CSV table of C-alpha atoms in Angstrom, one decimal:
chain,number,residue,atom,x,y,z
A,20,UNK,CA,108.7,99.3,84.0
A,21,UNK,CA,109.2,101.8,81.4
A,22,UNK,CA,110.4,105.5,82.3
A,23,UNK,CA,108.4,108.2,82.4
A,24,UNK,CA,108.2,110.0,79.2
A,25,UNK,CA,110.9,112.5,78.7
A,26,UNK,CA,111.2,114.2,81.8
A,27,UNK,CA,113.9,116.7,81.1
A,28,UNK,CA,111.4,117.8,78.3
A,29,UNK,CA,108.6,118.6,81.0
A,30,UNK,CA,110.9,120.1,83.7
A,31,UNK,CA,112.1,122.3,81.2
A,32,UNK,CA,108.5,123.6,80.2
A,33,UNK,CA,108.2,124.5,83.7
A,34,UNK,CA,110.8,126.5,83.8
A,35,UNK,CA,110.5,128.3,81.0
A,36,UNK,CA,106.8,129.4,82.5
A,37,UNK,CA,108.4,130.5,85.1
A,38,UNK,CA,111.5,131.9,84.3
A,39,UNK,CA,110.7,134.0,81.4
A,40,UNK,CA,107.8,135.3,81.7
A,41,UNK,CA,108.6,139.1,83.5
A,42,UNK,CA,111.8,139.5,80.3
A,43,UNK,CA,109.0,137.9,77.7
A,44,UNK,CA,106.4,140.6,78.9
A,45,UNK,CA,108.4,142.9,79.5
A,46,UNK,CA,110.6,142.9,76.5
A,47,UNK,CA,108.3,145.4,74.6
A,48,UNK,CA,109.9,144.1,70.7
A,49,UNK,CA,107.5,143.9,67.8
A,50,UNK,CA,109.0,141.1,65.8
A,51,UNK,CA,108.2,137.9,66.6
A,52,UNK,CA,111.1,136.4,68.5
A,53,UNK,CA,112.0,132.5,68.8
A,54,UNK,CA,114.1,130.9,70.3
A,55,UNK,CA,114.5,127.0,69.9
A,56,UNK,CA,115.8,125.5,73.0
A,57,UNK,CA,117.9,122.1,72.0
A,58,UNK,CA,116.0,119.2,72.2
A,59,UNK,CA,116.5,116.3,75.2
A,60,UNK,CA,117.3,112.6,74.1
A,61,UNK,CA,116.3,109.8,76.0
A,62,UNK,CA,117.1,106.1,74.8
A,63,UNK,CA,114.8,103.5,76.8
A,64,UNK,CA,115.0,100.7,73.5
A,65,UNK,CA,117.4,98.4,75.8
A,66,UNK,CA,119.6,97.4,72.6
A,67,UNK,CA,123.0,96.3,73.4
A,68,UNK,CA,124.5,98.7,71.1
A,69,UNK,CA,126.1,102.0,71.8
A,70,UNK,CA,124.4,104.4,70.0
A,71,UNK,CA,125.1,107.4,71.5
A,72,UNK,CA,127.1,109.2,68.7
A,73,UNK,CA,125.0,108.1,66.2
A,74,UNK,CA,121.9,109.8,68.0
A,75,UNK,CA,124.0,112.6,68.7
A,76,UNK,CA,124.7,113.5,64.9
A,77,UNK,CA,121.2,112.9,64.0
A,78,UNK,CA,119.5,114.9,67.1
A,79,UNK,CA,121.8,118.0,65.5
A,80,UNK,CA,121.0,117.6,62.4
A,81,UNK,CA,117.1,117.5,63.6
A,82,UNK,CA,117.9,121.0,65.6
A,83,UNK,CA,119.5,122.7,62.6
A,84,UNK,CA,117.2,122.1,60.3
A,85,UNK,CA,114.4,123.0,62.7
A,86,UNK,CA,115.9,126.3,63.2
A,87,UNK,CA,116.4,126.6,59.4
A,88,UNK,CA,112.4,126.1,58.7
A,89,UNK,CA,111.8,128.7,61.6
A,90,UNK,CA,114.2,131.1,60.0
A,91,UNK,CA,113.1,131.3,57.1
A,92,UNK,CA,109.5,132.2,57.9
A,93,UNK,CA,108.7,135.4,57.1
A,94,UNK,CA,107.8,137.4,60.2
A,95,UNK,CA,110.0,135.9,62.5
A,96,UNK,CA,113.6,136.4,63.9
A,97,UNK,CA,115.3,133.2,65.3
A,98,UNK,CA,117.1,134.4,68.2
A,99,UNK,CA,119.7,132.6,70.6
A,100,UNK,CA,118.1,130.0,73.2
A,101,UNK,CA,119.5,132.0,76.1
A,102,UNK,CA,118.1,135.4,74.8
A,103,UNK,CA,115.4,136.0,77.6
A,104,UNK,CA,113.2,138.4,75.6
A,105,UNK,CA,112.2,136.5,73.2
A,106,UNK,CA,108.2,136.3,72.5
A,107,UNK,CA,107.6,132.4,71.6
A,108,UNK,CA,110.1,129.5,72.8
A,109,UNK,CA,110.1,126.6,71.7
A,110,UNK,CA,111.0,123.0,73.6
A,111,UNK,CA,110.8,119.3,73.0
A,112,UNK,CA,112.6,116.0,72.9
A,113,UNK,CA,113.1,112.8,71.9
A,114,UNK,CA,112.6,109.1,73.0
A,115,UNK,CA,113.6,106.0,71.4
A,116,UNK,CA,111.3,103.6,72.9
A,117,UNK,CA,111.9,100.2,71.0
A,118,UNK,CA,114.5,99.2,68.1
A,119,UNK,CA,112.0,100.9,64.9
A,120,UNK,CA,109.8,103.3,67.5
A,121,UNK,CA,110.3,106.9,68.6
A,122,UNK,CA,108.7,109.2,70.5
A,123,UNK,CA,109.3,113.2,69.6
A,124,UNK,CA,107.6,116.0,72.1
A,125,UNK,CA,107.7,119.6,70.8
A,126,UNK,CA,106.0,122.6,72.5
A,127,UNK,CA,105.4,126.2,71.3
A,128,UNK,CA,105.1,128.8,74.7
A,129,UNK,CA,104.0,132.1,74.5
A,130,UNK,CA,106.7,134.3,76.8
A,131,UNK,CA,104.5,137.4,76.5
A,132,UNK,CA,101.7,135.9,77.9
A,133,UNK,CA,103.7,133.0,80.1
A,134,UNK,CA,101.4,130.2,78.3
A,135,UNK,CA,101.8,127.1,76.1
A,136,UNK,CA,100.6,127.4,72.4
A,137,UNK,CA,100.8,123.9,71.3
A,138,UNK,CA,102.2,120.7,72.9
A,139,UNK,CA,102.3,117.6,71.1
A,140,UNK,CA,103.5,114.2,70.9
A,141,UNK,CA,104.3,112.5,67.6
A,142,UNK,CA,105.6,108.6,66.7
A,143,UNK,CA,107.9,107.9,64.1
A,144,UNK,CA,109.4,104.7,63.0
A,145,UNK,CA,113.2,103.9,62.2
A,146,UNK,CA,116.5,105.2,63.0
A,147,UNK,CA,118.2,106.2,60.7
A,148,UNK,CA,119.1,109.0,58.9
A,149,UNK,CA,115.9,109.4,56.7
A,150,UNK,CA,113.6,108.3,59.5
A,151,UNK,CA,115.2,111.4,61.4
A,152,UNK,CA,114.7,113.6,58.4
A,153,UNK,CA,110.8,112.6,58.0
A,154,UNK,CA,110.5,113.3,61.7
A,155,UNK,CA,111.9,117.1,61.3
A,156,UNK,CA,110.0,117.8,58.5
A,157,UNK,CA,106.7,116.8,60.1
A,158,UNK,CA,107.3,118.3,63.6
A,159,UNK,CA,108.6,121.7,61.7
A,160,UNK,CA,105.7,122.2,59.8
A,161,UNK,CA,103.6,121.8,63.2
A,162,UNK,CA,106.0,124.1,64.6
A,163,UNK,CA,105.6,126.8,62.5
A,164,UNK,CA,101.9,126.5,62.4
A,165,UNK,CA,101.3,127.2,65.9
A,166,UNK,CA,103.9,130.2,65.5
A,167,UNK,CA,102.3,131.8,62.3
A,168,UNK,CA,98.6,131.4,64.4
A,169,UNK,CA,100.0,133.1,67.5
A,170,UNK,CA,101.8,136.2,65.8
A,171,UNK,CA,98.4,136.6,63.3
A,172,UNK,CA,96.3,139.7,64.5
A,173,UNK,CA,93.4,138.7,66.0
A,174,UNK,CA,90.8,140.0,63.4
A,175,UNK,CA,88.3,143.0,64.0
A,176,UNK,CA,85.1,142.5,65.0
A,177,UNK,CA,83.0,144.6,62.6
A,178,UNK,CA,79.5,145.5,63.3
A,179,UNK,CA,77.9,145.6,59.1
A,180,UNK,CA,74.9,147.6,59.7
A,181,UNK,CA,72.4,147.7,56.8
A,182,UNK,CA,73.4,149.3,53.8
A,183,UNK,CA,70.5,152.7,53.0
A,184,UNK,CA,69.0,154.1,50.1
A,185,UNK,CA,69.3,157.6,50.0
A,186,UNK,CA,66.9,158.2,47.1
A,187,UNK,CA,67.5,161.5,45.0
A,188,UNK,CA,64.9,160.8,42.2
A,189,UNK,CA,61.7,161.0,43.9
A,190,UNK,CA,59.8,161.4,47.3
A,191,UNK,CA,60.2,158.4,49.2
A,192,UNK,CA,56.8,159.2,51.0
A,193,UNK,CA,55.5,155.8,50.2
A,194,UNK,CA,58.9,154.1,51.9
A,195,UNK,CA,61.6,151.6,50.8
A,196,UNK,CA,60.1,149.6,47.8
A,197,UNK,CA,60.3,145.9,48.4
A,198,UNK,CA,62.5,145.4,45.2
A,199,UNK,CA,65.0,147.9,46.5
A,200,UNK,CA,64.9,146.7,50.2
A,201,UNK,CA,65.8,142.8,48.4
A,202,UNK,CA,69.0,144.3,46.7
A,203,UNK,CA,70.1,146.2,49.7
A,204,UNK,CA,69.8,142.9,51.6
A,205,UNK,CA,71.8,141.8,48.9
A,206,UNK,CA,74.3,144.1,48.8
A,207,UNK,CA,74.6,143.8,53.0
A,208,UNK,CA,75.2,140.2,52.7
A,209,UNK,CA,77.7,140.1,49.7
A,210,UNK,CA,79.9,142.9,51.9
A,211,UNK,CA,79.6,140.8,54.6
A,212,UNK,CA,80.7,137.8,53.1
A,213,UNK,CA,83.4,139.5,51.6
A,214,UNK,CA,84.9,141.1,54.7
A,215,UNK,CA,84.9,137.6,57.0
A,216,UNK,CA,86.5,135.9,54.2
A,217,UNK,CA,89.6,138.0,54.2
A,218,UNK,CA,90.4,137.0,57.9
A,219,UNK,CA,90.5,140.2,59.0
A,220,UNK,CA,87.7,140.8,60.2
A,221,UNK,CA,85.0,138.8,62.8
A,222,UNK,CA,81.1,139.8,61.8
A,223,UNK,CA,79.1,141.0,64.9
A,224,UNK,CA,75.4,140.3,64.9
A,225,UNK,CA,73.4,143.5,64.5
A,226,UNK,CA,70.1,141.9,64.6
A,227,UNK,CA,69.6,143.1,68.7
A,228,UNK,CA,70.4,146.9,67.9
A,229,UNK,CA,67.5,148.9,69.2
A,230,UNK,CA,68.6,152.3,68.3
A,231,UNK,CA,66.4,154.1,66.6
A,232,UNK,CA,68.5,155.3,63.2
A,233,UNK,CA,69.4,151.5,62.9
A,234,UNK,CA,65.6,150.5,62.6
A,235,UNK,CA,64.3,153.2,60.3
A,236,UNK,CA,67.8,152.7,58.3
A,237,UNK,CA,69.3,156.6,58.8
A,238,UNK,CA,72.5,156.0,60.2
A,239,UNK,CA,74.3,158.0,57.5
A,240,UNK,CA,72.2,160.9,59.1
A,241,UNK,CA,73.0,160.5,62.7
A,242,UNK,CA,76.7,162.0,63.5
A,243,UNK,CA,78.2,158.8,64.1
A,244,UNK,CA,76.1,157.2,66.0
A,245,UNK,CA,76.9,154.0,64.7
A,246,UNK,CA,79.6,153.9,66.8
A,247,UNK,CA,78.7,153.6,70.0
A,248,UNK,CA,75.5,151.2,68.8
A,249,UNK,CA,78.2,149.0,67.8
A,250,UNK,CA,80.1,149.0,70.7
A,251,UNK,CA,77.5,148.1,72.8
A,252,UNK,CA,77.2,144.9,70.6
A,253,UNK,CA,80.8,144.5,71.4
A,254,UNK,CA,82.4,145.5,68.0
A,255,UNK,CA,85.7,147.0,67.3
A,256,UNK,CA,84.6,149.0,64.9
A,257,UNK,CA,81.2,149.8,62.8
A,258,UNK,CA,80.4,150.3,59.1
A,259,UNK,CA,77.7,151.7,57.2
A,260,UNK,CA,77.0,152.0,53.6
A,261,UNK,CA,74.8,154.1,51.4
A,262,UNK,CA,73.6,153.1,47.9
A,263,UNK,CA,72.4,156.8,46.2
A,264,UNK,CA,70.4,156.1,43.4
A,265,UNK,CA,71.3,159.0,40.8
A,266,UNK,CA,68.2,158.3,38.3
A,267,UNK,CA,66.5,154.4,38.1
A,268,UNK,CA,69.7,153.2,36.1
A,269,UNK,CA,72.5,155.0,37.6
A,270,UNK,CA,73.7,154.8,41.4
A,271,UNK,CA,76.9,155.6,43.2
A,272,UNK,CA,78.2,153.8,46.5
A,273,UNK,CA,79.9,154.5,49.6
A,274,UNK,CA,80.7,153.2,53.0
A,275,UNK,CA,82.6,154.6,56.1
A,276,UNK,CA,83.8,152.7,59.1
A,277,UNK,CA,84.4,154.1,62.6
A,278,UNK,CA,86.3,153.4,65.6
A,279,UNK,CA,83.7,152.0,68.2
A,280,UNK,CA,85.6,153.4,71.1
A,281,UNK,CA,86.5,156.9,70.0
A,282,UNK,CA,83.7,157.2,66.8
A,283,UNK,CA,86.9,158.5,65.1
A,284,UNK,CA,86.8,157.4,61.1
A,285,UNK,CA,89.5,154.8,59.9
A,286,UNK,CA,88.5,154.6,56.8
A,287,UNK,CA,86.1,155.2,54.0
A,288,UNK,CA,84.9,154.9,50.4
A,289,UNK,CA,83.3,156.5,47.4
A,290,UNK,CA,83.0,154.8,44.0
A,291,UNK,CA,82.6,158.4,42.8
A,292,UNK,CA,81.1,157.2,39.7
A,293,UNK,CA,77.3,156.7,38.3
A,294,UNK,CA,77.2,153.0,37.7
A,295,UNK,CA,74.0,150.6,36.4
A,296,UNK,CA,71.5,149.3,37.6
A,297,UNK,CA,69.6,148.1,40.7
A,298,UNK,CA,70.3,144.9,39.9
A,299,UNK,CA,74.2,145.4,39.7
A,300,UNK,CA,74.7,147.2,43.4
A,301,UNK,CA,75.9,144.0,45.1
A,302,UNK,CA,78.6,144.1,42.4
A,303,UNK,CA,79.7,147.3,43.0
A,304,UNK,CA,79.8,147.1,47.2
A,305,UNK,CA,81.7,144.5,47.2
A,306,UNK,CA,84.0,145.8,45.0
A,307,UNK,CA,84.4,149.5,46.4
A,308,UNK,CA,84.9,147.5,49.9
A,309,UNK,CA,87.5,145.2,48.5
A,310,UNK,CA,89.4,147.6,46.7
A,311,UNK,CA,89.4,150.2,49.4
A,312,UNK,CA,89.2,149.0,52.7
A,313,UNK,CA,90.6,145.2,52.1
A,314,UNK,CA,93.3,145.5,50.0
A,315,UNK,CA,94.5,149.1,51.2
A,316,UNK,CA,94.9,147.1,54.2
A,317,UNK,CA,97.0,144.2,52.6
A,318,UNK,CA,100.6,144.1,53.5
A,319,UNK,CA,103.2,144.6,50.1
């Protein structure tokens, strides 16, 4: 009856639950730690050949290039396997079940937060040199993967509240004119698209908000409110934006984005310049909220 699949492997994943979590919590360090603990081999194939030295060489030349990959990711610091502190850990092993089959187990555990991250189990044909090669390769990418996703930010969840018209060409007795409320529905949806697809940031319905500045579109006008409307929706943080129309073919644009805890503003923007026409204020959003509050943001 075969043996159970690399036991060392799962007694070791234990442990390491176990073991480091206080020093992983506890550790308090910024950069993104790993340590790469050295892989268990198990030979179950039942050949008559020794092979022991052989799967020696090639199990270290599968942990050194492993640590290589990890190394050279940008954002992390490969640290010794007996360094307790360090944030992500990261087991496995190896099983040689028949003459051309093996069996490699790698898992990705989360000290900080005493969890695993990803746990896999991967088949690879051959022995040799090459096969060993192909393995580390493939296993490594998967690897760093499940690193890069665990040390991203988790992005902000942004409440987008309608962008306004603040009007300074005429009464606005008669309300918002249907043309103007279909580009400011525009101009909404472009920034919203924008935003998400930077991966920053997490869209929060606003459709349920109640508050009275939200439906008669006056939030520029209300000391911040914003912010605590948007918390209640469970947001991070809230924007608003104002489109002021200077005469029928010239506009300027701004937004400002608050903290939805404290209302404190984190950022804000002004294109600070008369631009065209109705028809081009989508345009000019999205690019005043790239510009100024996506790629300020962007790491150099």
């Amino acid at each position: 009856m075969r043996r159970n699949l690399l036991p060392t492997y799962a007694l070791l994943v234990l442990g390491l639950l176990t073991d480091f979590h206080a020093a992983g919590a506890a550790s308090g360090k910024s950069s993104a730690s790993v340590a790469i603990e050295e892989f268990s081999y198990l030979d179950t194939s039942g050949e008559p050949v020794d092979q022991t030295a052989a799967h020696d060489r090639r199990l270290q030349a599968f942990m050194a290039g492993l640590r290589r990959d990890v190394a050279a990711e940008k954002g992390f610091e490969l640290v010794p396997a007996a360094q307790a502190e360090a944030a992500f850990r990261v087991v496995g092993g190896v099983q040689k079940t028949s003459t051309l089959v093996q069996w490699a187990k790698a898992a990705v555990i989360d000290a900080r937060a005493n969890k695993i991250l990803m746990e896999k189990l991967y088949t690879f044909r051959g022995d040799n040199d090459e096969a060993w090669r192909r393995a580390e390769a493939f296993v490594s990418r998967e690897i760093r993967a499940a690193l890069a996703a665990a040390a991203a930010p988790a992005p902000v969840a942004l409440a987008v509240f309608d962008f306004e018209l603040e009007d300074t060409t005429a009464a606005t007795a008669a309300g918002l004119a249907p043309s103007d409320a279909a580009h400011l529905a525009e101009v909404t949806q472009g920034v919203r698209e924008v935003l998400e697809q930077s991966g920053r940031y997490r869209m929060v319905d606003v459709g349920s908000a109640d508050a009275t500045a939200v439906k008669t579109r006056a939030l520029r006008d209300c000391g911040g409110c914003d912010a605590a409307v948007a918390k209640k929706l469970g947001a991070d943080q809230s924007l608003i934006g104002v489109v002021r129309r200077v005469s029928r073919t010239e506009y300027t644009i701004g937004f400002q984005v608050r903290d939805a805890g404290t209302g404190d503003v984190v950022s804000r923007g002004d294109s600070g310049l008369r631009m065209g026409a109705d028809y081009s204020w989508k345009r000019g959003a999205v690019r005043l909220v790239g510009d100024r509050l996506i790629e300020s943001q962007s790491p150099h």
